[in-house]
Amino acid sequence: MRTVPLLADLVPGQSATIASLAADSGLGQRLAALGLRPGQRVELLRRASWGGPLHLRVGMTELMLRRRDAARVGITALGGAA
Amino acid sequence: MSHCQSPIWSAPAGQATVAVLGMPNTGKSTFFSQLTGSHAHIGNWPGLTVDLLQADLDLEGRPAQLVDLPGIYDLRGHSEDEAVVRRFLESTPIDLVVVILNASQIDRQLRLALQVRQLGLPALLLLNMADEARRFGVVIDAEHLGAELGLPVLLVSAKYRRGLAQARQAMVRQLGGASGPAAPGVAAPPAAIPLLEPLLEAGEPELPGRMAALLAAAVSLPPQWRDRLTRRLDGLLLHPWLGLPLFFLAMALMFQVIYAIGVPLQEALGALLDAFGKGVLTPLLSGLPPFLKGFLLDGLYQGLGTVTAFLPVIFLFFLAMGVVEDSGYLSRAAYLMDAFMERLGLDGRSFVLALMGFGCNVPAILGTRVMRSSGLRLLSMLIIPFSLCSARLNVFLFMAAAFFPARQGGLVIFGLYLMSFAAAIVTALLFKGRFNSSEPLVLELPPYRFPTLRQMLNRAWAEVRHFWFWARRFIVFGVVAVWLLNNLPLGVAPASDASLSGQLGELLQPLLGPIGINPKLTVALVFGFIAKEIVLGGLAVIYGQADPAALGRAVAADVSWTQAVSFMLFTLLYTPCLSTVAVIRSESKRLGFTVFSVVWSFLLAWLVSFGFFQGASLLQQLGVLG
């Protein structure tokens, strides 16, 4: 079985394109409103310690997102630092 | 979602209703207050469970009322604020919607403007923080965008008051000029839209395409993020292991500065008020009957004066909190604390709200509205009342100064802050199982900003006015009541065992004796249930001293330092005030939860005070403690 790369797998400095959102409609809408939608380029800036949230940049917006929730976002095309 | 039938509301004849709509963190409130000045008031809207800020405005002769709607991301969203906005639009005929977006984030925020277009509402689009967008390299052709969207688009910077006059002009034009609709009988009056969802749902599929086309036509985004300042600061302040220590260091420094400046001011003001009472008021009122004179001077003036002396500290506190919030550091606190809060069954937002609670618990509890999961909301509401609010700070500053030398006093205050955190943590750990939540957390981290001095001063001033407004009401009531209890039945020695307050104190001794609270302190605590602002005013009346220094000596002569600390611990932990209870009731919509919250805080307060007082007494008997 092939596993899809997830947003939670990125390492700081890496960027990728969002492929899918496996979120319920509430979270999906919130993510979309903040710019996290399929086709968008996203960059991981850093991870908080102790299993804390991720610090992301999408377009002109910076966000924090819990790892648990980032594991519901599928990505394609892992890339180097933007 | 239920659509309860709410009465259709309409503005008085000729008055236009203008709704201000925007996403969170777009400077919407700044725009609102810059445009309306200080004339805003809380309005009650039919069909809505929440109060909205509104203000009357004269738009070149056309009277209008401006309504500040809660910040929302999506008209179709599921949060409570989003439901509030929908209900408002469905029940209120609106003449104009002013949509405010953050210009530098137009790449995603344009969506909200398009949704408003789908509803067919008359609208005006303001792209705020235009200065910041320019700095970040976002170039927007407002005219072109306006033509494509079919509504006026203006670049403004509300914080620096740029473009406000033009925004006002555009509002006048959109409302059909000074005289209202050109031909009154002909132009249809605005109607409310009965149901938003079908319109929004129909428009959803074409939204992404429309957005992309508009952005391509009128906006040029920088290829690279240009905000080097934010990038560098975040590298340090969000550092995986330096971030949290730096945050706590910053907070500790902030409090140090507040006390270093605030406490001398408070002492000077207290002495001044006391001198005014003794030198001016006492001779002035000397002709009055002793009972009435005592009531006015020893009751009202002393009570109000004692609390007034603490206003400078409160002003400084709100000033500092405002700077932390508006600089963008507060959202970083949510990021830094989320991992810890997650283990308590809470999240980074709960931490930020608890921190806001250090100013006042009431708005912090209202702030839990951003949470969707009821478990998370209730658990947050359960811990926020343990935040040491400014009203309690009054009491502690006073007691610490009365019982301890300056250096130790600072440590006592610091210890109370730690206790405040500990109580919240213990409470969350004990009850997180009963208030489950798996709510996802996604929050914006805005770029760092320098708040303007004017904005900060205005804000702190507004907070102090608000505090004073509440405090005055409660204090006048509380102080009058305490004074009457002390001096009734007629002819008793004030506050003696024979007075009503003495009897009340004796009655509660079996409960409060074991924690070191004597009958006089009991009366202050009983009234402190209404509001902590009364505690100090009440003590002033009970001990008959207005000047905090003199009052401190009087209290210190009556109770031991262990009793004083026990009193402070109890004051910290039991129900903050009736307003907090009321807002927990209205926000949770559960009586059982409200009762539980009150009972738990009493129980915890009693247990902690009991543990401290008995433990300290034992150590004193053993000679270990002085």
XYZ file of C-alpha atoms in Angstrom:
708
model
C 0.000 0.000 0.000
C 1.340 3.378 -0.966
C 1.046 6.127 1.590
C 0.206 9.653 0.555
C 2.687 12.286 1.806
C 1.075 14.490 4.436
C 1.524 18.100 5.478
C 2.618 16.793 8.873
C 5.605 15.051 7.191
C 7.254 18.244 5.934
C 10.457 19.362 7.578
C 11.078 23.055 8.318
C 12.076 24.948 5.186
C 10.307 22.526 2.853
C 7.321 23.473 0.768
C 4.712 21.453 -1.104
C 1.424 21.711 -2.929
C -1.759 20.748 -1.148
C -3.448 17.784 -2.803
C -6.321 16.822 -0.566
C -8.122 17.705 2.635
C -9.532 14.823 4.670
C -11.235 17.189 7.085
C -14.876 17.413 8.090
C -16.740 20.276 6.466
C -16.262 22.625 9.432
C -12.488 22.320 9.504
C -12.337 22.161 5.729
C -14.099 25.486 5.469
C -11.905 27.110 8.091
C -8.767 25.841 6.368
C -10.036 27.033 3.019
C -10.887 30.461 4.427
C -7.322 30.729 5.727
C -5.980 29.775 2.314
C -5.264 26.055 2.791
C -7.005 24.600 -0.248
C -5.992 22.034 -2.855
C -3.575 23.456 -5.405
C -2.094 26.002 -2.986
C 1.593 26.067 -2.230
C 2.430 25.722 1.460
C 5.738 26.147 3.264
C 6.593 24.749 6.689
C 8.460 27.389 8.680
C 8.961 25.549 11.958
C 7.579 23.012 14.399
C 6.955 23.770 18.069
C 8.687 21.462 20.528
C 6.945 18.790 22.628
C 4.650 17.729 19.790
C 3.317 21.263 19.440
C 1.785 22.928 16.397
C 3.296 23.638 12.969
C 4.035 27.151 11.729
C 3.053 27.409 8.058
C 2.918 29.959 5.323
C 0.281 29.832 2.606
C 0.246 32.690 0.143
C 0.462 35.889 2.155
C -0.796 34.305 5.374
C 1.082 32.625 8.228
C -0.724 30.040 10.303
C -0.324 27.640 13.157
C -1.877 24.216 12.756
C -1.800 21.261 15.118
C 0.140 18.231 13.883
C -2.913 16.065 14.355
C -4.843 18.298 11.948
C -1.908 18.618 9.555
C -2.033 14.824 9.226
C -5.357 15.233 7.445
C -3.872 17.340 4.675
C -2.387 15.410 1.769
C 0.412 17.005 -0.269
C 2.208 16.411 -3.536
C 5.570 17.474 -4.870
C 7.818 17.862 -1.873
C 10.143 20.706 -2.667
C 13.165 22.416 -1.201
C 13.185 25.746 0.557
C 11.121 28.333 -1.260
C -29.307 24.957 11.797
C -32.577 26.348 13.044
C -33.914 29.616 11.798
C -35.999 30.964 14.579
C -38.576 33.467 13.494
C -37.260 36.774 14.717
C -39.186 39.990 14.475
C -38.094 42.084 11.525
C -36.385 45.165 12.791
C -36.001 48.387 10.931
C -34.247 51.645 11.609
C -36.160 54.829 12.360
C -37.418 56.531 9.199
C -34.584 58.032 7.157
C -31.832 56.386 9.197
C -29.650 54.085 7.151
C -28.290 50.839 8.599
C -24.659 50.253 7.703
C -23.095 46.923 8.676
C -19.321 46.609 9.017
C -18.218 43.116 8.043
C -14.749 41.638 7.880
C -12.396 38.832 8.766
C -10.643 38.659 12.147
C -7.340 40.596 12.327
C -8.208 43.060 9.600
C -8.372 46.163 11.807
C -12.135 46.251 11.535
C -12.615 47.482 15.093
C -9.937 50.118 14.627
C -11.778 51.379 11.560
C -15.042 51.367 13.479
C -13.694 53.356 16.406
C -11.766 55.794 14.194
C -14.905 56.499 12.206
C -17.302 56.792 15.119
C -15.072 58.254 17.821
C -16.173 57.399 21.325
C -19.879 57.445 20.624
C -20.304 53.726 20.201
C -22.617 51.855 22.506
C -23.728 48.277 22.943
C -26.903 47.636 21.019
C -29.384 44.872 21.593
C -30.580 43.334 18.354
C -33.746 41.288 18.119
C -33.149 37.671 17.278
C -29.497 37.834 18.298
C -28.256 36.462 21.574
C -25.213 38.690 21.558
C -24.779 42.421 21.807
C -23.226 44.277 18.905
C -21.307 47.505 19.051
C -23.086 50.262 17.201
C -22.837 53.998 16.746
C -24.893 56.754 15.233
C -23.142 58.593 12.471
C -23.988 61.651 10.469
C -23.054 61.015 6.833
C -23.266 64.488 5.329
C -26.730 65.038 6.656
C -27.894 61.471 6.268
C -28.262 59.847 9.678
C -26.899 56.318 9.759
C -26.255 53.722 12.358
C -23.072 51.778 11.978
C -23.107 48.216 13.337
C -19.847 46.371 14.028
C -20.445 42.694 13.210
C -18.193 40.012 14.721
C -15.100 39.163 12.654
C -15.750 36.064 10.529
C -13.872 34.002 7.962
C -16.721 32.669 5.927
C -20.408 33.514 5.618
C -21.052 29.773 5.433
C -18.860 28.933 8.420
C -19.934 26.984 11.486
C -18.678 29.121 14.357
C -21.062 30.936 16.638
C -19.919 34.322 15.367
C -20.595 33.253 11.806
C -24.091 32.169 12.807
C -24.605 35.534 14.508
C -23.662 37.407 11.332
C -25.973 35.213 9.249
C -28.877 35.754 11.638
C -28.205 39.495 11.588
C -28.225 39.656 7.793
C -31.343 37.507 7.663
C -33.327 39.607 10.103
C -32.173 43.154 9.446
C -32.769 45.288 6.357
C -29.373 46.724 5.463
C -28.660 49.793 3.351
C -24.945 49.198 3.000
C -22.362 46.586 3.921
C -18.861 47.924 4.438
C -16.557 44.948 3.861
C -13.121 45.330 5.435
C -10.304 43.076 4.333
C -6.607 42.968 5.100
C -5.032 44.275 1.899
C -1.888 42.151 2.167
C -4.002 38.987 2.460
C -6.321 39.835 -0.401
C -5.238 36.571 -2.023
C -7.534 34.690 0.348
C -9.776 37.306 1.925
C -11.364 38.414 -1.343
C -13.611 35.416 -0.876
C -15.685 37.203 1.772
C -16.271 40.187 -0.537
C -17.410 37.810 -3.278
C -19.834 36.128 -0.885
C -21.345 39.511 -0.058
C -21.689 40.157 -3.802
C -23.521 36.832 -4.169
C -26.085 38.055 -1.667
C -26.684 41.109 -3.830
C -26.300 43.479 -0.881
C -25.196 47.060 -1.609
C -21.568 47.060 -0.591
C -18.326 48.956 -0.335
C -14.933 47.256 -0.078
C -12.187 48.729 2.082
C -8.738 47.182 1.833
C -7.234 48.038 5.189
C -3.583 48.032 6.294
C -2.669 49.290 2.840
C 0.641 50.610 4.230
C 1.595 47.116 5.364
C 0.596 45.592 2.030
C 2.822 48.072 0.199
C 5.691 47.248 2.517
C 5.230 43.532 1.809
C 5.184 44.146 -1.950
C 1.467 43.526 -2.556
C 0.308 45.877 -5.316
C -3.434 46.323 -5.801
C -5.149 48.219 -8.598
C -8.167 49.268 -6.546
C -9.956 50.977 -9.417
C -9.655 47.990 -11.697
C -10.707 45.608 -8.914
C -13.717 47.819 -8.176
C -14.773 47.822 -11.804
C -14.520 44.035 -11.995
C -16.375 43.517 -8.720
C -19.003 46.135 -9.448
C -18.511 48.004 -6.190
C -16.250 50.811 -4.957
C -12.890 49.589 -3.649
C -10.664 51.834 -1.517
C -7.225 51.349 -0.010
C -7.170 52.612 3.571
C -5.053 52.459 6.688
C -7.369 52.875 9.634
C -4.579 52.727 12.200
C -2.915 55.811 10.714
C -6.264 57.393 9.783
C -5.399 57.318 6.065
C -8.208 57.113 3.555
C -10.935 57.496 6.172
C -12.353 60.687 4.657
C -12.559 58.996 1.246
C -14.219 55.964 2.845
C -16.787 58.250 4.392
C -17.414 59.935 1.033
C -17.887 56.572 -0.630
C -20.364 55.542 2.058
C -22.373 58.711 1.419
C -22.358 58.047 -2.347
C -23.375 54.420 -1.884
C -26.261 55.444 0.329
C -27.573 57.649 -2.455
C -26.312 61.034 -1.305
C -27.175 63.245 1.602
C -30.906 63.261 1.080
C -31.314 59.527 1.051
C -32.607 57.528 -1.893
C -33.034 59.872 -4.857
C -36.756 59.441 -5.167
C -38.245 58.321 -1.866
C -41.497 56.748 -3.032
C -39.789 54.949 -5.873
C -36.627 53.402 -4.503
C -37.515 50.199 -2.740
C -36.604 50.216 0.926
C -33.972 47.603 1.711
C -35.290 44.222 2.645
C -33.679 41.583 4.798
C -32.644 38.411 2.997
C -34.723 35.634 4.514
C -32.276 32.805 3.808
C -28.607 33.251 2.990
C -27.527 29.659 2.577
C -29.220 28.830 -0.770
C -27.715 31.956 -2.354
C -24.252 31.215 -0.966
C -24.404 27.548 -1.857
C -25.379 28.352 -5.442
C -22.425 30.705 -5.774
C -19.846 28.414 -4.152
C -18.704 26.444 -7.255
C -17.672 29.526 -9.179
C -15.926 31.229 -6.233
C -12.370 29.872 -6.731
C -12.411 30.709 -10.447
C -13.757 34.223 -9.854
C -11.160 34.829 -7.175
C -8.285 33.644 -9.327
C -9.450 35.797 -12.255
C -9.826 38.918 -10.100
C -6.429 38.432 -8.462
C -4.768 37.907 -11.828
C -6.408 41.048 -13.213
C -5.898 43.528 -10.377
C -3.367 42.236 -7.859
C 0.320 41.575 -8.018
C 1.745 39.468 -5.197
C 5.433 39.423 -4.296
C 7.307 36.285 -5.377
C 8.859 36.103 -1.931
C 7.760 36.976 1.580
C 9.266 40.342 2.317
C 8.612 40.799 6.006
C 12.162 40.296 7.231
C 11.374 41.761 10.658
C 8.700 39.166 11.369
C 10.898 36.405 9.987
C 13.780 37.347 12.276
C 11.690 37.972 15.368
C 9.872 34.662 14.941
C 13.203 32.892 14.579
C 13.943 34.009 18.123
C 10.536 34.331 19.802
C 9.145 31.056 18.424
C 12.420 29.207 18.918
C 11.676 25.580 19.898
C 13.217 25.890 23.322
C 13.995 29.598 23.807
C 10.479 30.725 22.891
C 8.688 29.889 26.125
C 11.330 31.172 28.564
C 11.470 34.413 26.565
C 7.706 34.730 26.751
C 7.616 34.316 30.526
C 10.554 36.662 30.907
C 8.707 39.266 28.842
C 5.583 38.859 30.980
C 7.565 39.085 34.235
C 9.306 42.251 32.997
C 5.984 43.722 31.971
C 4.544 43.250 35.460
C 7.717 44.604 37.058
C 7.431 47.792 35.017
C 3.725 48.161 35.775
C 4.342 47.930 39.517
C 7.483 50.022 39.469
C 5.576 52.914 37.885
C 2.070 52.197 39.147
C 2.536 51.638 42.869
C 4.141 55.033 43.654
C 1.397 56.714 41.609
C -1.219 54.813 43.550
C 0.288 55.818 46.900
C 0.470 59.471 45.883
C -3.105 59.499 44.626
C -4.323 57.749 47.795
C -2.640 60.308 50.025
C -4.044 63.141 47.905
C -7.598 61.811 48.122
C -7.249 61.329 51.866
C -5.992 64.867 52.304
C -8.918 66.177 50.259
C -11.357 64.229 52.447
C -9.818 65.452 55.712
C -9.021 68.984 54.636
C -11.982 69.893 52.437
C -14.882 67.491 52.802
C -14.821 67.041 56.583
C -15.112 70.786 57.360
C -17.647 71.148 54.553
C -19.952 68.448 55.948
C -19.446 69.318 59.628
C -22.986 70.706 59.915
C -24.675 67.431 58.992
C -26.085 64.986 61.546
C -23.375 62.487 62.624
C -25.134 59.472 61.067
C -25.407 61.088 57.628
C -21.940 62.599 57.845
C -20.481 59.232 58.767
C -22.314 57.635 55.880
C -21.038 60.127 53.297
C -17.477 60.416 54.553
C -16.639 57.095 56.173
C -18.861 55.125 53.821
C -19.075 56.524 50.339
C -16.001 58.725 50.094
C -13.634 56.272 51.746
C -14.892 53.357 49.725
C -14.707 55.150 46.397
C -11.435 56.870 47.241
C -9.643 53.655 48.112
C -10.522 52.067 44.792
C -9.839 55.238 42.802
C -6.262 55.197 44.032
C -5.705 51.965 42.112
C -6.819 53.279 38.724
C -3.265 54.192 37.601
C -2.114 50.579 38.036
C -5.105 49.338 36.105
C -4.483 51.853 33.334
C -0.876 50.706 33.012
C -1.936 47.080 33.043
C -4.359 47.529 30.160
C -1.839 49.645 28.289
C 0.742 46.861 28.479
C -1.749 44.128 27.587
C -2.896 46.198 24.612
C 0.656 46.478 23.330
C 1.229 42.729 23.707
C -2.016 41.968 21.905
C -1.726 44.441 19.047
C 1.931 43.685 18.373
C 1.005 40.137 17.373
C 2.862 38.532 20.291
C -0.340 37.232 21.879
C -1.043 34.894 18.935
C 2.534 33.654 19.307
C 1.698 32.852 22.937
C -1.049 30.559 21.636
C 1.528 28.827 19.417
C 4.061 28.468 22.219
C 1.599 27.191 24.815
C -0.514 24.909 22.635
C 1.471 21.721 23.273
C 1.127 22.206 27.034
C -2.521 23.237 26.863
C -3.331 20.252 24.667
C -2.268 17.992 27.534
C -4.744 19.825 29.766
C -7.561 19.173 27.318
C -7.429 22.823 26.197
C -5.671 24.678 23.402
C -3.524 27.738 22.735
C -6.588 29.944 22.511
C -7.657 28.960 26.031
C -4.269 30.155 27.249
C -4.607 33.483 25.475
C -8.112 33.958 26.871
C -6.944 33.091 30.391
C -4.212 35.695 29.905
C -6.795 38.266 28.810
C -8.678 37.258 31.950
C -5.889 38.859 33.960
C -7.454 42.133 32.851
C -11.085 41.163 33.331
C -12.702 37.716 33.316
C -15.915 38.794 31.600
C -14.605 39.584 28.091
C -12.317 36.550 28.336
C -15.318 34.288 28.857
C -17.125 35.996 25.987
C -14.025 35.268 23.898
C -14.610 31.506 24.169
C -17.178 32.006 21.397
C -14.451 31.338 18.854
C -14.488 27.694 19.970
C -16.896 25.316 18.317
C -16.612 22.301 20.586
C -18.795 22.718 23.647
C -16.450 20.594 25.804
C -13.529 22.884 25.023
C -15.624 25.992 25.607
C -16.932 24.818 28.962
C -13.520 23.706 30.190
C -12.087 27.081 29.165
C -14.918 28.852 30.998
C -14.135 26.758 34.058
C -10.503 27.893 34.229
C -10.787 31.555 33.173
C -12.298 32.717 36.511
C -9.035 31.701 38.234
C -7.187 34.399 36.278
C -6.139 37.089 38.721
C -8.147 40.011 37.329
C -7.445 43.694 37.913
C -10.159 43.959 40.567
C -8.481 41.251 42.647
C -5.101 42.806 41.972
C -6.336 45.907 43.863
C -6.915 43.839 46.959
C -3.585 42.021 46.701
C -1.500 45.117 46.092
C -3.086 46.646 49.137
C -2.706 43.604 51.410
C 0.842 42.907 50.261
C 1.844 46.504 51.005
C 0.154 46.378 54.416
C 1.691 43.115 55.610
C 5.058 42.764 53.911
C 8.099 44.896 53.162
C 8.306 45.926 49.495
C 10.616 43.103 48.372
C 8.593 40.324 50.027
C 5.356 41.986 48.906
C 6.457 41.603 45.291
C 7.105 37.914 45.909
C 3.666 37.481 47.464
C 2.031 39.005 44.384
C 4.173 36.797 42.150
C 3.155 33.776 44.243
C -0.500 34.654 43.798
C -0.006 34.751 40.026
C 1.576 31.294 40.227
C -1.332 30.101 42.359
C -3.721 31.481 39.758
C -2.014 29.362 37.078
C -1.862 26.331 39.373
C -5.582 26.506 40.147
C -6.382 26.654 36.422
C -4.063 23.729 35.634
C -5.391 21.541 38.471
C -8.959 22.329 37.472
C -8.323 21.456 33.826
C -6.552 18.208 34.746
C -9.333 17.149 37.108
C -12.180 17.844 34.729
C -10.781 17.434 31.217
C -12.294 13.942 31.071
C -15.755 15.377 31.582
C -15.370 18.064 28.920
C -13.994 16.254 25.926
C -12.929 17.945 22.767
C -11.121 17.052 19.601
C -11.536 20.450 18.047
C -8.893 21.189 15.426
C -6.834 24.299 15.937
C -5.814 26.569 13.131
C -4.883 30.160 13.927
C -3.425 33.041 12.023
C -0.042 34.415 13.115
C -0.157 38.043 11.950
C 3.033 39.946 11.133
C 4.554 41.886 14.044
C 3.240 45.417 14.217
C 4.026 48.542 16.163
C 0.852 49.780 17.808
C 0.498 53.564 17.675
C 0.724 55.407 20.974
C -2.578 57.144 20.367
C -4.350 53.837 19.731
C -2.895 52.271 22.883
C -3.723 55.221 25.108
C -7.271 55.374 23.771
C -7.730 51.722 24.403
C -6.325 51.683 27.926
C -8.392 54.739 28.722
C -11.550 53.029 27.448
C -10.785 49.966 29.592
C -10.236 52.060 32.698
C -13.477 53.924 32.056
C -15.249 50.611 31.698
C -13.671 49.332 34.926
C -14.553 52.528 36.739
C -18.124 52.422 35.434
C -18.644 48.912 36.813
C -16.599 49.491 39.911
C -18.471 52.653 40.799
C -21.840 50.980 40.560
C -20.813 48.002 42.629
C -18.826 50.047 45.073
C -21.579 52.530 45.756
C -23.995 49.690 46.369
C -21.530 47.551 48.274
C -20.098 50.310 50.382
C -23.536 51.572 51.318
C -24.577 48.056 52.281
C -21.417 47.407 54.289
C -21.738 50.711 56.060
C -25.370 50.027 56.951
C -24.499 46.537 58.228
C -21.783 48.072 60.367
C -23.972 50.784 61.835
C -27.309 49.015 62.288
C -29.156 48.468 64.557
C -29.014 52.181 65.430
C -26.784 53.065 68.321
C -24.351 50.127 68.159
C -20.638 50.778 68.078
C -19.733 50.585 64.364
C -18.672 47.101 63.218
C -18.886 45.749 66.770
C -20.143 42.259 67.583
C -23.613 43.690 68.161
C -23.873 45.236 64.672
C -25.436 43.339 61.809
C -22.048 42.788 60.182
C -20.656 41.485 63.474
C -23.557 39.053 63.680
C -23.091 37.962 60.080
C -19.390 37.436 60.687
C -20.105 35.361 63.812
C -22.670 33.298 61.954
C -20.103 32.256 59.347
C -17.288 31.647 61.844
C -17.744 27.854 61.939
C -17.054 27.840 58.190
C -14.448 30.582 57.877
C -12.790 30.401 61.329
C -10.715 27.338 60.383
C -9.191 29.258 57.454
C -8.315 32.283 59.585
C -10.983 34.665 58.332
C -12.267 36.779 61.251
C -15.769 38.326 61.326
C -14.588 41.648 59.858
C -12.845 40.015 56.905
C -15.901 37.799 56.471
C -18.081 40.811 55.708
C -15.616 41.955 53.042
C -15.609 38.468 51.487
C -19.394 38.181 51.493
C -19.627 41.408 49.526
C -16.697 40.399 47.383
C -18.984 37.762 45.898
C -20.808 40.608 44.148
C -17.578 42.155 42.908
C -13.998 42.237 44.114
C -14.005 45.992 43.675
C -16.098 46.116 46.838
C -13.610 44.210 48.998
C -11.211 47.070 49.451
C -13.918 49.722 49.696
C -15.654 47.464 52.205
C -12.501 47.066 54.279
C -12.071 50.840 54.220
C -15.551 51.240 55.647
C -15.184 48.411 58.167
C -11.913 49.761 59.521
C -12.898 53.418 59.042
C -9.781 54.422 57.071
C -9.660 55.691 53.483
C -5.973 56.274 52.819
C -4.570 52.872 51.796
C -1.529 53.325 54.040
C -3.610 54.123 57.116
C -6.081 51.373 56.281
C -3.183 48.957 55.892
C -1.934 49.767 59.368
C -5.431 49.323 60.815
C -5.896 45.915 59.171
C -2.385 44.793 60.075
C -3.076 45.646 63.706
C -6.155 43.430 63.640
C -5.077 40.269 61.772
C -1.874 38.262 61.442
C 0.065 37.864 58.225
C -1.038 34.239 57.905
C -4.662 35.343 58.140
C -3.940 37.977 55.501
C -2.410 35.452 53.086
C -5.289 33.048 53.673
C -7.673 35.934 52.919
C -5.793 36.679 49.704
C -5.828 33.040 48.599
C -9.540 32.800 49.237
C -10.145 36.088 47.393
C -8.091 34.822 44.451
C -9.902 31.537 44.055
C -13.555 31.986 44.941
C -16.095 33.346 42.445
C -14.645 36.526 40.928
C -17.867 38.492 40.694
C -21.540 38.278 39.872
C -20.894 39.570 36.329
C -18.652 36.580 35.677
C -21.302 34.196 37.006
C -23.906 35.901 34.834
C -21.784 35.686 31.703
C -20.926 32.013 32.369
C -24.634 31.366 32.668
C -25.514 33.200 29.454
C -22.607 31.796 27.416
C -22.857 28.176 28.594
C -26.659 28.285 28.562
C -26.473 25.741 31.373
C -27.575 26.450 34.907
C -26.051 23.207 36.187
C -22.639 24.095 34.779
C -22.839 27.595 36.247
C -23.646 26.225 39.715
C -20.852 23.679 39.348
C -18.370 26.405 38.418
C -19.316 28.501 41.478
C -19.321 25.554 43.903
C -15.983 24.234 42.611
C -14.261 27.591 42.984
C -15.579 27.943 46.559
C -14.456 24.449 47.448
C -10.994 24.968 45.960
C -10.683 28.360 47.680
C -11.615 26.887 51.047
C -9.331 23.878 50.707
C -6.308 25.933 49.646
C -6.853 28.559 52.369
C -7.409 25.820 54.950
C -4.262 24.017 53.891
C -2.220 27.200 53.999
C -3.581 28.605 57.253
C -3.480 25.381 59.240
C -0.086 24.441 57.809
C 1.384 27.864 58.596
C -0.133 27.861 62.089
C 1.369 24.449 62.772
C 4.797 25.609 61.590
C 4.463 28.697 63.776
C 3.710 26.522 66.812
C 6.744 24.429 66.018
C 8.766 27.600 65.822
C 9.806 27.047 62.219
C 7.893 30.056 60.905
C 7.796 33.593 62.262
